[in-house]
Amino acid sequence: MTTPASLAAMHQAASLKKQVIEALRTAILEGRFQPGDRLVEREICEMFQVSRTLLREALSQLAAEGILQIIPHRGPIVAIYTAEDARSIYELRATLEEMAGRCFAERATEAEHKALESAFAAFRKASRGKPGSDLLLVKTVFYAALTAGAHNPMLEDMLRMIHWRVTMLRAHTLSQPGRLAKSLGEIGDIMEAIARRDPEAAGQACRRHVMNAAAIADAVLTAKEAERDRPVRKRGTKETSARDKGAAAPAVGEPRLARM
């Protein structure tokens, strides 16, 4: 029989695991760890004063979200997304968000409309500054409000998992010159269609916003991959690529826990 003491211990462990997940997720999304950086379990256990069992549960959750990758015989690293990965992610996101926009326009309550308007206002305010973690946070809040008002729990769950992956890619798109202003305008189009209670226009505006972001992510990541593969000639040696020299293999890099 479960005793009050054991229940308290279980609750404490669950709370601690949640804290570790949120702390690591925030550190990664804010760029304190870069794609390919290796997370050393021993160091993280010491930092948070948690058991390796609890930490591995937390790391598994982040891996399920697409924020980490678990490499056999290497351990967890910050996820590395290729241009091909991005195309797959945005293709699925476009379909799901088109549905979310349609459903919100059809089903959202007045309170949910107000929550979405409030989230959009916060995004508009954050967009006046330099793209950073605050902007990513308010955009996450906006999408949470959009999916909540769609009243489809399965759609909400699927988009939540997609959005963690998108957040990993969003730094590539929002940092591009002019993209933030265009993104704000595209979301404004979504808001206008929703305000008119027009499911077709809301869905199309959502898809258009995603596909524009997808095109930028694809261009940026493709260019980075081409740069990594570009031959580098050194005097007296044969040509090698940046990838061969290790510039594109951050999975074996040193851990960056000191920057948390």
PDB file of C-alpha atoms in Angstrom:
ATOM      1  CA  MET A   1       0.000   0.000   0.000  1.00  0.00           C
ATOM      2  CA  THR A   2       1.280   3.479  -0.873  1.00  0.00           C
ATOM      3  CA  THR A   3       1.958   5.525   2.242  1.00  0.00           C
ATOM      4  CA  PRO A   4       1.711   9.328   2.593  1.00  0.00           C
ATOM      5  CA  ALA A   5       5.500   9.473   2.884  1.00  0.00           C
ATOM      6  CA  SER A   6       6.003   7.563  -0.350  1.00  0.00           C
ATOM      7  CA  LEU A   7       3.407   9.722  -2.109  1.00  0.00           C
ATOM      8  CA  ALA A   8       5.257  12.837  -0.968  1.00  0.00           C
ATOM      9  CA  ALA A   9       8.533  11.401  -2.241  1.00  0.00           C
ATOM     10  CA  MET A  10       6.951  10.605  -5.623  1.00  0.00           C
ATOM     11  CA  HIS A  11       5.520  14.114  -5.866  1.00  0.00           C
ATOM     12  CA  GLN A  12       8.887  15.648  -4.980  1.00  0.00           C
ATOM     13  CA  ALA A  13      10.670  13.551  -7.607  1.00  0.00           C
ATOM     14  CA  ALA A  14       8.131  14.501 -10.281  1.00  0.00           C
ATOM     15  CA  SER A  15       8.450  18.179  -9.379  1.00  0.00           C
ATOM     16  CA  LEU A  16      12.240  17.999  -9.460  1.00  0.00           C
ATOM     17  CA  LYS A  17      12.220  16.260 -12.830  1.00  0.00           C
ATOM     18  CA  LYS A  18       9.961  18.993 -14.215  1.00  0.00           C
ATOM     19  CA  GLN A  19      12.358  21.649 -12.939  1.00  0.00           C
ATOM     20  CA  VAL A  20      15.316  19.926 -14.599  1.00  0.00           C
ATOM     21  CA  ILE A  21      13.403  19.590 -17.890  1.00  0.00           C
ATOM     22  CA  GLU A  22      12.391  23.243 -17.887  1.00  0.00           C
ATOM     23  CA  ALA A  23      15.873  24.470 -16.936  1.00  0.00           C
ATOM     24  CA  LEU A  24      17.603  22.452 -19.658  1.00  0.00           C
ATOM     25  CA  ARG A  25      14.953  23.285 -22.262  1.00  0.00           C
ATOM     26  CA  THR A  26      15.276  26.994 -21.516  1.00  0.00           C
ATOM     27  CA  ALA A  27      19.079  26.864 -21.662  1.00  0.00           C
ATOM     28  CA  ILE A  28      18.948  25.166 -25.062  1.00  0.00           C
ATOM     29  CA  LEU A  29      16.246  27.369 -26.572  1.00  0.00           C
ATOM     30  CA  GLU A  30      18.073  30.484 -25.384  1.00  0.00           C
ATOM     31  CA  GLY A  31      21.215  29.288 -27.160  1.00  0.00           C
ATOM     32  CA  ARG A  32      23.356  28.588 -24.084  1.00  0.00           C
ATOM     33  CA  PHE A  33      23.911  25.192 -25.674  1.00  0.00           C
ATOM     34  CA  GLN A  34      24.435  25.005 -29.421  1.00  0.00           C
ATOM     35  CA  PRO A  35      23.342  22.234 -31.812  1.00  0.00           C
ATOM     36  CA  GLY A  36      25.671  19.281 -31.344  1.00  0.00           C
ATOM     37  CA  ASP A  37      26.840  20.245 -27.848  1.00  0.00           C
ATOM     38  CA  ARG A  38      27.173  17.177 -25.646  1.00  0.00           C
ATOM     39  CA  LEU A  39      25.479  17.105 -22.246  1.00  0.00           C
ATOM     40  CA  VAL A  40      27.534  15.232 -19.677  1.00  0.00           C
ATOM     41  CA  GLU A  41      25.228  13.386 -17.295  1.00  0.00           C
ATOM     42  CA  ARG A  42      27.628  13.458 -14.358  1.00  0.00           C
ATOM     43  CA  GLU A  43      28.009  17.221 -14.527  1.00  0.00           C
ATOM     44  CA  ILE A  44      24.277  17.852 -14.838  1.00  0.00           C
ATOM     45  CA  CYS A  45      23.529  15.492 -11.937  1.00  0.00           C
ATOM     46  CA  GLU A  46      25.969  17.440  -9.777  1.00  0.00           C
ATOM     47  CA  MET A  47      24.557  20.756 -10.907  1.00  0.00           C
ATOM     48  CA  PHE A  48      20.935  19.908 -10.065  1.00  0.00           C
ATOM     49  CA  GLN A  49      21.702  17.469  -7.256  1.00  0.00           C
ATOM     50  CA  VAL A  50      19.560  14.752  -8.818  1.00  0.00           C
ATOM     51  CA  SER A  51      20.029  11.057  -9.395  1.00  0.00           C
ATOM     52  CA  ARG A  52      21.143   9.734 -12.760  1.00  0.00           C
ATOM     53  CA  THR A  53      17.843   7.835 -13.038  1.00  0.00           C
ATOM     54  CA  LEU A  54      15.804  11.036 -12.673  1.00  0.00           C
ATOM     55  CA  LEU A  55      18.074  12.910 -15.065  1.00  0.00           C
ATOM     56  CA  ARG A  56      17.755  10.249 -17.728  1.00  0.00           C
ATOM     57  CA  GLU A  57      13.975  10.480 -17.475  1.00  0.00           C
ATOM     58  CA  ALA A  58      14.269  14.233 -18.033  1.00  0.00           C
ATOM     59  CA  LEU A  59      16.633  13.763 -20.970  1.00  0.00           C
ATOM     60  CA  SER A  60      14.277  11.202 -22.521  1.00  0.00           C
ATOM     61  CA  GLN A  61      11.461  13.753 -22.360  1.00  0.00           C
ATOM     62  CA  LEU A  62      13.584  16.377 -24.115  1.00  0.00           C
ATOM     63  CA  ALA A  63      14.594  13.811 -26.729  1.00  0.00           C
ATOM     64  CA  ALA A  64      10.905  13.036 -27.340  1.00  0.00           C
ATOM     65  CA  GLU A  65      10.333  16.761 -27.897  1.00  0.00           C
ATOM     66  CA  GLY A  66      13.111  16.805 -30.504  1.00  0.00           C
ATOM     67  CA  ILE A  67      15.288  19.148 -28.458  1.00  0.00           C
ATOM     68  CA  LEU A  68      17.923  16.493 -27.730  1.00  0.00           C
ATOM     69  CA  GLN A  69      19.245  13.486 -29.586  1.00  0.00           C
ATOM     70  CA  ILE A  70      20.531  10.418 -27.749  1.00  0.00           C
ATOM     71  CA  ILE A  71      23.620   9.121 -29.530  1.00  0.00           C
ATOM     72  CA  PRO A  72      24.635   5.499 -28.787  1.00  0.00           C
ATOM     73  CA  HIS A  73      27.902   5.316 -26.829  1.00  0.00           C
ATOM     74  CA  ARG A  74      28.014   9.136 -26.733  1.00  0.00           C
ATOM     75  CA  GLY A  75      24.975  10.172 -24.736  1.00  0.00           C
ATOM     76  CA  PRO A  76      22.690  13.187 -25.241  1.00  0.00           C
ATOM     77  CA  ILE A  77      23.528  16.090 -27.540  1.00  0.00           C
ATOM     78  CA  VAL A  78      21.543  19.168 -28.534  1.00  0.00           C
ATOM     79  CA  ALA A  79      19.567  18.219 -31.632  1.00  0.00           C
ATOM     80  CA  ILE A  80      21.048  19.024 -35.025  1.00  0.00           C
ATOM     81  CA  TYR A  81      18.509  19.715 -37.761  1.00  0.00           C
ATOM     82  CA  THR A  82      19.394  19.467 -41.438  1.00  0.00           C
ATOM     83  CA  ALA A  83      17.629  21.244 -44.294  1.00  0.00           C
ATOM     84  CA  GLU A  84      15.870  17.971 -45.084  1.00  0.00           C
ATOM     85  CA  ASP A  85      14.689  17.688 -41.479  1.00  0.00           C
ATOM     86  CA  ALA A  86      13.363  21.237 -41.629  1.00  0.00           C
ATOM     87  CA  ARG A  87      11.430  20.568 -44.817  1.00  0.00           C
ATOM     88  CA  SER A  88       9.696  17.583 -43.224  1.00  0.00           C
ATOM     89  CA  ILE A  89       8.900  19.498 -40.043  1.00  0.00           C
ATOM     90  CA  TYR A  90       7.478  22.544 -41.815  1.00  0.00           C
ATOM     91  CA  GLU A  91       5.481  20.422 -44.255  1.00  0.00           C
ATOM     92  CA  LEU A  92       3.681  18.744 -41.362  1.00  0.00           C
ATOM     93  CA  ARG A  93       3.392  21.989 -39.422  1.00  0.00           C
ATOM     94  CA  ALA A  94       1.718  23.734 -42.386  1.00  0.00           C
ATOM     95  CA  THR A  95      -0.993  21.083 -42.566  1.00  0.00           C
ATOM     96  CA  LEU A  96      -1.620  21.031 -38.815  1.00  0.00           C
ATOM     97  CA  GLU A  97      -1.660  24.811 -38.388  1.00  0.00           C
ATOM     98  CA  GLU A  98      -3.959  25.262 -41.357  1.00  0.00           C
ATOM     99  CA  MET A  99      -6.366  22.953 -39.557  1.00  0.00           C
ATOM    100  CA  ALA A 100      -5.836  24.810 -36.273  1.00  0.00           C
ATOM    101  CA  GLY A 101      -6.663  28.141 -37.908  1.00  0.00           C
ATOM    102  CA  ARG A 102      -9.820  26.752 -39.463  1.00  0.00           C
ATOM    103  CA  CYS A 103     -10.971  25.114 -36.254  1.00  0.00           C
ATOM    104  CA  PHE A 104     -10.255  28.200 -34.157  1.00  0.00           C
ATOM    105  CA  ALA A 105     -12.322  30.405 -36.479  1.00  0.00           C
ATOM    106  CA  GLU A 106     -15.200  27.935 -36.217  1.00  0.00           C
ATOM    107  CA  ARG A 107     -15.072  26.905 -32.561  1.00  0.00           C
ATOM    108  CA  ALA A 108     -13.272  29.383 -30.320  1.00  0.00           C
ATOM    109  CA  THR A 109     -15.199  31.088 -27.536  1.00  0.00           C
ATOM    110  CA  GLU A 110     -15.141  34.815 -26.887  1.00  0.00           C
ATOM    111  CA  ALA A 111     -12.720  34.240 -24.010  1.00  0.00           C
ATOM    112  CA  GLU A 112     -10.397  32.284 -26.322  1.00  0.00           C
ATOM    113  CA  HIS A 113     -10.554  35.061 -28.923  1.00  0.00           C
ATOM    114  CA  LYS A 114      -9.509  37.542 -26.231  1.00  0.00           C
ATOM    115  CA  ALA A 115      -6.677  35.249 -25.096  1.00  0.00           C
ATOM    116  CA  LEU A 116      -5.389  35.032 -28.686  1.00  0.00           C
ATOM    117  CA  GLU A 117      -5.626  38.798 -29.116  1.00  0.00           C
ATOM    118  CA  SER A 118      -3.684  39.286 -25.878  1.00  0.00           C
ATOM    119  CA  ALA A 119      -1.004  36.834 -27.041  1.00  0.00           C
ATOM    120  CA  PHE A 120      -0.738  38.624 -30.390  1.00  0.00           C
ATOM    121  CA  ALA A 121      -0.391  41.983 -28.625  1.00  0.00           C
ATOM    122  CA  ALA A 122       2.465  40.557 -26.531  1.00  0.00           C
ATOM    123  CA  PHE A 123       4.153  39.230 -29.670  1.00  0.00           C
ATOM    124  CA  ARG A 124       3.778  42.606 -31.385  1.00  0.00           C
ATOM    125  CA  LYS A 125       5.347  44.338 -28.378  1.00  0.00           C
ATOM    126  CA  ALA A 126       8.232  41.846 -28.177  1.00  0.00           C
ATOM    127  CA  SER A 127       8.906  42.202 -31.906  1.00  0.00           C
ATOM    128  CA  ARG A 128      10.012  45.808 -31.386  1.00  0.00           C
ATOM    129  CA  GLY A 129      13.228  44.585 -29.818  1.00  0.00           C
ATOM    130  CA  LYS A 130      15.998  42.294 -30.960  1.00  0.00           C
ATOM    131  CA  PRO A 131      14.940  38.665 -31.650  1.00  0.00           C
ATOM    132  CA  GLY A 132      15.672  36.606 -28.567  1.00  0.00           C
ATOM    133  CA  SER A 133      14.266  34.233 -25.981  1.00  0.00           C
ATOM    134  CA  ASP A 134      11.466  36.649 -24.999  1.00  0.00           C
ATOM    135  CA  LEU A 135      10.205  36.722 -28.567  1.00  0.00           C
ATOM    136  CA  LEU A 136      10.311  32.934 -28.819  1.00  0.00           C
ATOM    137  CA  LEU A 137       8.389  32.672 -25.550  1.00  0.00           C
ATOM    138  CA  VAL A 138       5.559  34.999 -26.571  1.00  0.00           C
ATOM    139  CA  LYS A 139       5.232  33.248 -29.921  1.00  0.00           C
ATOM    140  CA  THR A 140       4.946  29.946 -28.078  1.00  0.00           C
ATOM    141  CA  VAL A 141       2.157  31.476 -25.984  1.00  0.00           C
ATOM    142  CA  PHE A 142       0.404  32.651 -29.164  1.00  0.00           C
ATOM    143  CA  TYR A 143       0.402  29.157 -30.645  1.00  0.00           C
ATOM    144  CA  ALA A 144      -0.761  27.644 -27.366  1.00  0.00           C
ATOM    145  CA  ALA A 145      -3.751  29.997 -27.437  1.00  0.00           C
ATOM    146  CA  LEU A 146      -4.450  29.187 -31.108  1.00  0.00           C
ATOM    147  CA  THR A 147      -4.426  25.427 -30.579  1.00  0.00           C
ATOM    148  CA  ALA A 148      -6.452  25.640 -27.357  1.00  0.00           C
ATOM    149  CA  GLY A 149      -9.213  27.469 -29.210  1.00  0.00           C
ATOM    150  CA  ALA A 150      -9.260  24.829 -31.950  1.00  0.00           C
ATOM    151  CA  HIS A 151     -10.882  22.404 -29.469  1.00  0.00           C
ATOM    152  CA  ASN A 152      -9.159  19.323 -30.833  1.00  0.00           C
ATOM    153  CA  PRO A 153      -6.991  17.678 -28.132  1.00  0.00           C
ATOM    154  CA  MET A 154      -5.211  15.386 -30.592  1.00  0.00           C
ATOM    155  CA  LEU A 155      -4.324  18.295 -32.859  1.00  0.00           C
ATOM    156  CA  GLU A 156      -3.120  20.234 -29.813  1.00  0.00           C
ATOM    157  CA  ASP A 157      -0.840  17.381 -28.722  1.00  0.00           C
ATOM    158  CA  MET A 158       0.626  16.921 -32.186  1.00  0.00           C
ATOM    159  CA  LEU A 159       1.291  20.626 -32.661  1.00  0.00           C
ATOM    160  CA  ARG A 160       2.910  20.897 -29.234  1.00  0.00           C
ATOM    161  CA  MET A 161       5.492  18.309 -30.248  1.00  0.00           C
ATOM    162  CA  ILE A 162       6.019  19.949 -33.646  1.00  0.00           C
ATOM    163  CA  HIS A 163       6.419  23.392 -32.091  1.00  0.00           C
ATOM    164  CA  TRP A 164       9.323  22.352 -29.871  1.00  0.00           C
ATOM    165  CA  ARG A 165      11.161  21.317 -33.031  1.00  0.00           C
ATOM    166  CA  VAL A 166      10.109  24.505 -34.810  1.00  0.00           C
ATOM    167  CA  THR A 167      11.406  26.562 -31.896  1.00  0.00           C
ATOM    168  CA  MET A 168      14.813  24.986 -32.451  1.00  0.00           C
ATOM    169  CA  LEU A 169      14.646  26.201 -36.056  1.00  0.00           C
ATOM    170  CA  ARG A 170      12.957  29.544 -35.426  1.00  0.00           C
ATOM    171  CA  ALA A 171      16.200  31.271 -34.467  1.00  0.00           C
ATOM    172  CA  HIS A 172      17.361  30.682 -38.061  1.00  0.00           C
ATOM    173  CA  THR A 173      14.277  32.372 -39.546  1.00  0.00           C
ATOM    174  CA  LEU A 174      13.473  35.275 -37.209  1.00  0.00           C
ATOM    175  CA  SER A 175      17.105  36.418 -37.233  1.00  0.00           C
ATOM    176  CA  GLN A 176      17.044  36.951 -41.005  1.00  0.00           C
ATOM    177  CA  PRO A 177      16.829  40.610 -42.108  1.00  0.00           C
ATOM    178  CA  GLY A 178      13.218  41.698 -42.551  1.00  0.00           C
ATOM    179  CA  ARG A 179      11.732  38.381 -41.497  1.00  0.00           C
ATOM    180  CA  LEU A 180      10.407  39.551 -38.146  1.00  0.00           C
ATOM    181  CA  ALA A 181       8.369  42.365 -39.706  1.00  0.00           C
ATOM    182  CA  LYS A 182       6.985  39.996 -42.352  1.00  0.00           C
ATOM    183  CA  SER A 183       6.182  37.392 -39.699  1.00  0.00           C
ATOM    184  CA  LEU A 184       4.263  40.003 -37.726  1.00  0.00           C
ATOM    185  CA  GLY A 185       2.300  40.962 -40.840  1.00  0.00           C
ATOM    186  CA  GLU A 186       1.501  37.327 -41.644  1.00  0.00           C
ATOM    187  CA  ILE A 187       0.221  36.685 -38.140  1.00  0.00           C
ATOM    188  CA  GLY A 188      -1.784  39.887 -38.440  1.00  0.00           C
ATOM    189  CA  ASP A 189      -3.457  38.341 -41.513  1.00  0.00           C
ATOM    190  CA  ILE A 190      -4.321  35.288 -39.424  1.00  0.00           C
ATOM    191  CA  MET A 191      -5.830  37.503 -36.736  1.00  0.00           C
ATOM    192  CA  GLU A 192      -7.915  39.441 -39.267  1.00  0.00           C
ATOM    193  CA  ALA A 193      -9.330  36.255 -40.786  1.00  0.00           C
ATOM    194  CA  ILE A 194     -10.127  34.862 -37.347  1.00  0.00           C
ATOM    195  CA  ALA A 195     -11.798  38.128 -36.313  1.00  0.00           C
ATOM    196  CA  ARG A 196     -14.082  37.751 -39.365  1.00  0.00           C
ATOM    197  CA  ARG A 197     -14.826  34.157 -38.292  1.00  0.00           C
ATOM    198  CA  ASP A 198     -13.624  33.044 -41.740  1.00  0.00           C
ATOM    199  CA  PRO A 199     -12.267  29.459 -41.442  1.00  0.00           C
ATOM    200  CA  GLU A 200     -11.044  29.245 -45.044  1.00  0.00           C
ATOM    201  CA  ALA A 201      -9.091  32.511 -44.900  1.00  0.00           C
ATOM    202  CA  ALA A 202      -7.711  31.715 -41.423  1.00  0.00           C
ATOM    203  CA  GLY A 203      -6.476  28.312 -42.550  1.00  0.00           C
ATOM    204  CA  GLN A 204      -4.842  29.700 -45.685  1.00  0.00           C
ATOM    205  CA  ALA A 205      -3.193  32.520 -43.727  1.00  0.00           C
ATOM    206  CA  CYS A 206      -1.752  29.985 -41.279  1.00  0.00           C
ATOM    207  CA  ARG A 207      -0.380  27.855 -44.124  1.00  0.00           C
ATOM    208  CA  ARG A 208       1.099  30.873 -45.901  1.00  0.00           C
ATOM    209  CA  HIS A 209       2.887  31.976 -42.729  1.00  0.00           C
ATOM    210  CA  VAL A 210       4.396  28.525 -42.204  1.00  0.00           C
ATOM    211  CA  MET A 211       5.507  28.067 -45.795  1.00  0.00           C
ATOM    212  CA  ASN A 212       7.225  31.470 -45.842  1.00  0.00           C
ATOM    213  CA  ALA A 213       9.146  30.509 -42.701  1.00  0.00           C
ATOM    214  CA  ALA A 214       9.929  27.124 -44.268  1.00  0.00           C
ATOM    215  CA  ALA A 215      11.476  28.731 -47.348  1.00  0.00           C
ATOM    216  CA  ILE A 216      13.814  30.824 -45.195  1.00  0.00           C
ATOM    217  CA  ALA A 217      14.808  27.924 -42.944  1.00  0.00           C
ATOM    218  CA  ASP A 218      15.547  25.783 -45.990  1.00  0.00           C
ATOM    219  CA  ALA A 219      17.701  28.483 -47.589  1.00  0.00           C
ATOM    220  CA  VAL A 220      19.640  29.186 -44.389  1.00  0.00           C
ATOM    221  CA  LEU A 221      20.289  25.549 -43.511  1.00  0.00           C
ATOM    222  CA  THR A 222      21.146  24.592 -47.095  1.00  0.00           C
ATOM    223  CA  ALA A 223      23.682  27.424 -47.220  1.00  0.00           C
ATOM    224  CA  LYS A 224      25.204  26.349 -43.915  1.00  0.00           C
ATOM    225  CA  GLU A 225      25.502  22.758 -45.079  1.00  0.00           C
ATOM    226  CA  ALA A 226      27.143  23.877 -48.315  1.00  0.00           C
ATOM    227  CA  GLU A 227      29.605  25.992 -46.338  1.00  0.00           C
ATOM    228  CA  ARG A 228      30.485  23.061 -44.084  1.00  0.00           C
ATOM    229  CA  ASP A 229      31.100  20.862 -47.109  1.00  0.00           C
ATOM    230  CA  ARG A 230      33.127  23.485 -48.966  1.00  0.00           C
ATOM    231  CA  PRO A 231      36.688  22.248 -49.608  1.00  0.00           C
ATOM    232  CA  VAL A 232      39.332  23.980 -47.519  1.00  0.00           C
ATOM    233  CA  ARG A 233      42.828  23.965 -49.028  1.00  0.00           C
ATOM    234  CA  LYS A 234      45.840  24.097 -46.758  1.00  0.00           C
ATOM    235  CA  ARG A 235      49.355  24.590 -48.110  1.00  0.00           C
ATOM    236  CA  GLY A 236      51.077  21.274 -48.596  1.00  0.00           C
ATOM    237  CA  THR A 237      47.967  19.205 -47.914  1.00  0.00           C
ATOM    238  CA  LYS A 238      45.106  17.875 -49.938  1.00  0.00           C
ATOM    239  CA  GLU A 239      41.740  19.574 -49.885  1.00  0.00           C
ATOM    240  CA  THR A 240      39.480  18.751 -46.983  1.00  0.00           C
ATOM    241  CA  SER A 241      36.070  20.058 -46.075  1.00  0.00           C
ATOM    242  CA  ALA A 242      34.988  21.969 -43.017  1.00  0.00           C
ATOM    243  CA  ARG A 243      32.963  18.902 -42.072  1.00  0.00           C
ATOM    244  CA  ASP A 244      36.116  16.738 -42.248  1.00  0.00           C
ATOM    245  CA  LYS A 245      37.960  19.227 -40.046  1.00  0.00           C
ATOM    246  CA  GLY A 246      35.259  18.874 -37.402  1.00  0.00           C
ATOM    247  CA  ALA A 247      33.499  22.213 -37.819  1.00  0.00           C
ATOM    248  CA  ALA A 248      30.267  20.412 -38.611  1.00  0.00           C
ATOM    249  CA  ALA A 249      30.655  17.708 -36.035  1.00  0.00           C
ATOM    250  CA  PRO A 250      29.769  19.491 -32.816  1.00  0.00           C
ATOM    251  CA  ALA A 251      28.416  16.223 -31.437  1.00  0.00           C
ATOM    252  CA  VAL A 252      31.901  15.469 -30.221  1.00  0.00           C
ATOM    253  CA  GLY A 253      32.496  18.954 -28.875  1.00  0.00           C
ATOM    254  CA  GLU A 254      33.212  19.837 -25.291  1.00  0.00           C
ATOM    255  CA  PRO A 255      30.233  20.313 -22.975  1.00  0.00           C
ATOM    256  CA  ARG A 256      29.178  23.913 -22.298  1.00  0.00           C
ATOM    257  CA  LEU A 257      27.633  23.551 -18.878  1.00  0.00           C
ATOM    258  CA  ALA A 258      29.654  26.480 -17.591  1.00  0.00           C
ATOM    259  CA  ARG A 259      27.486  28.810 -19.629  1.00  0.00           C
ATOM    260  CA  MET A 260      24.178  27.822 -18.026  1.00  0.00           C
TER     261      MET A 260
END
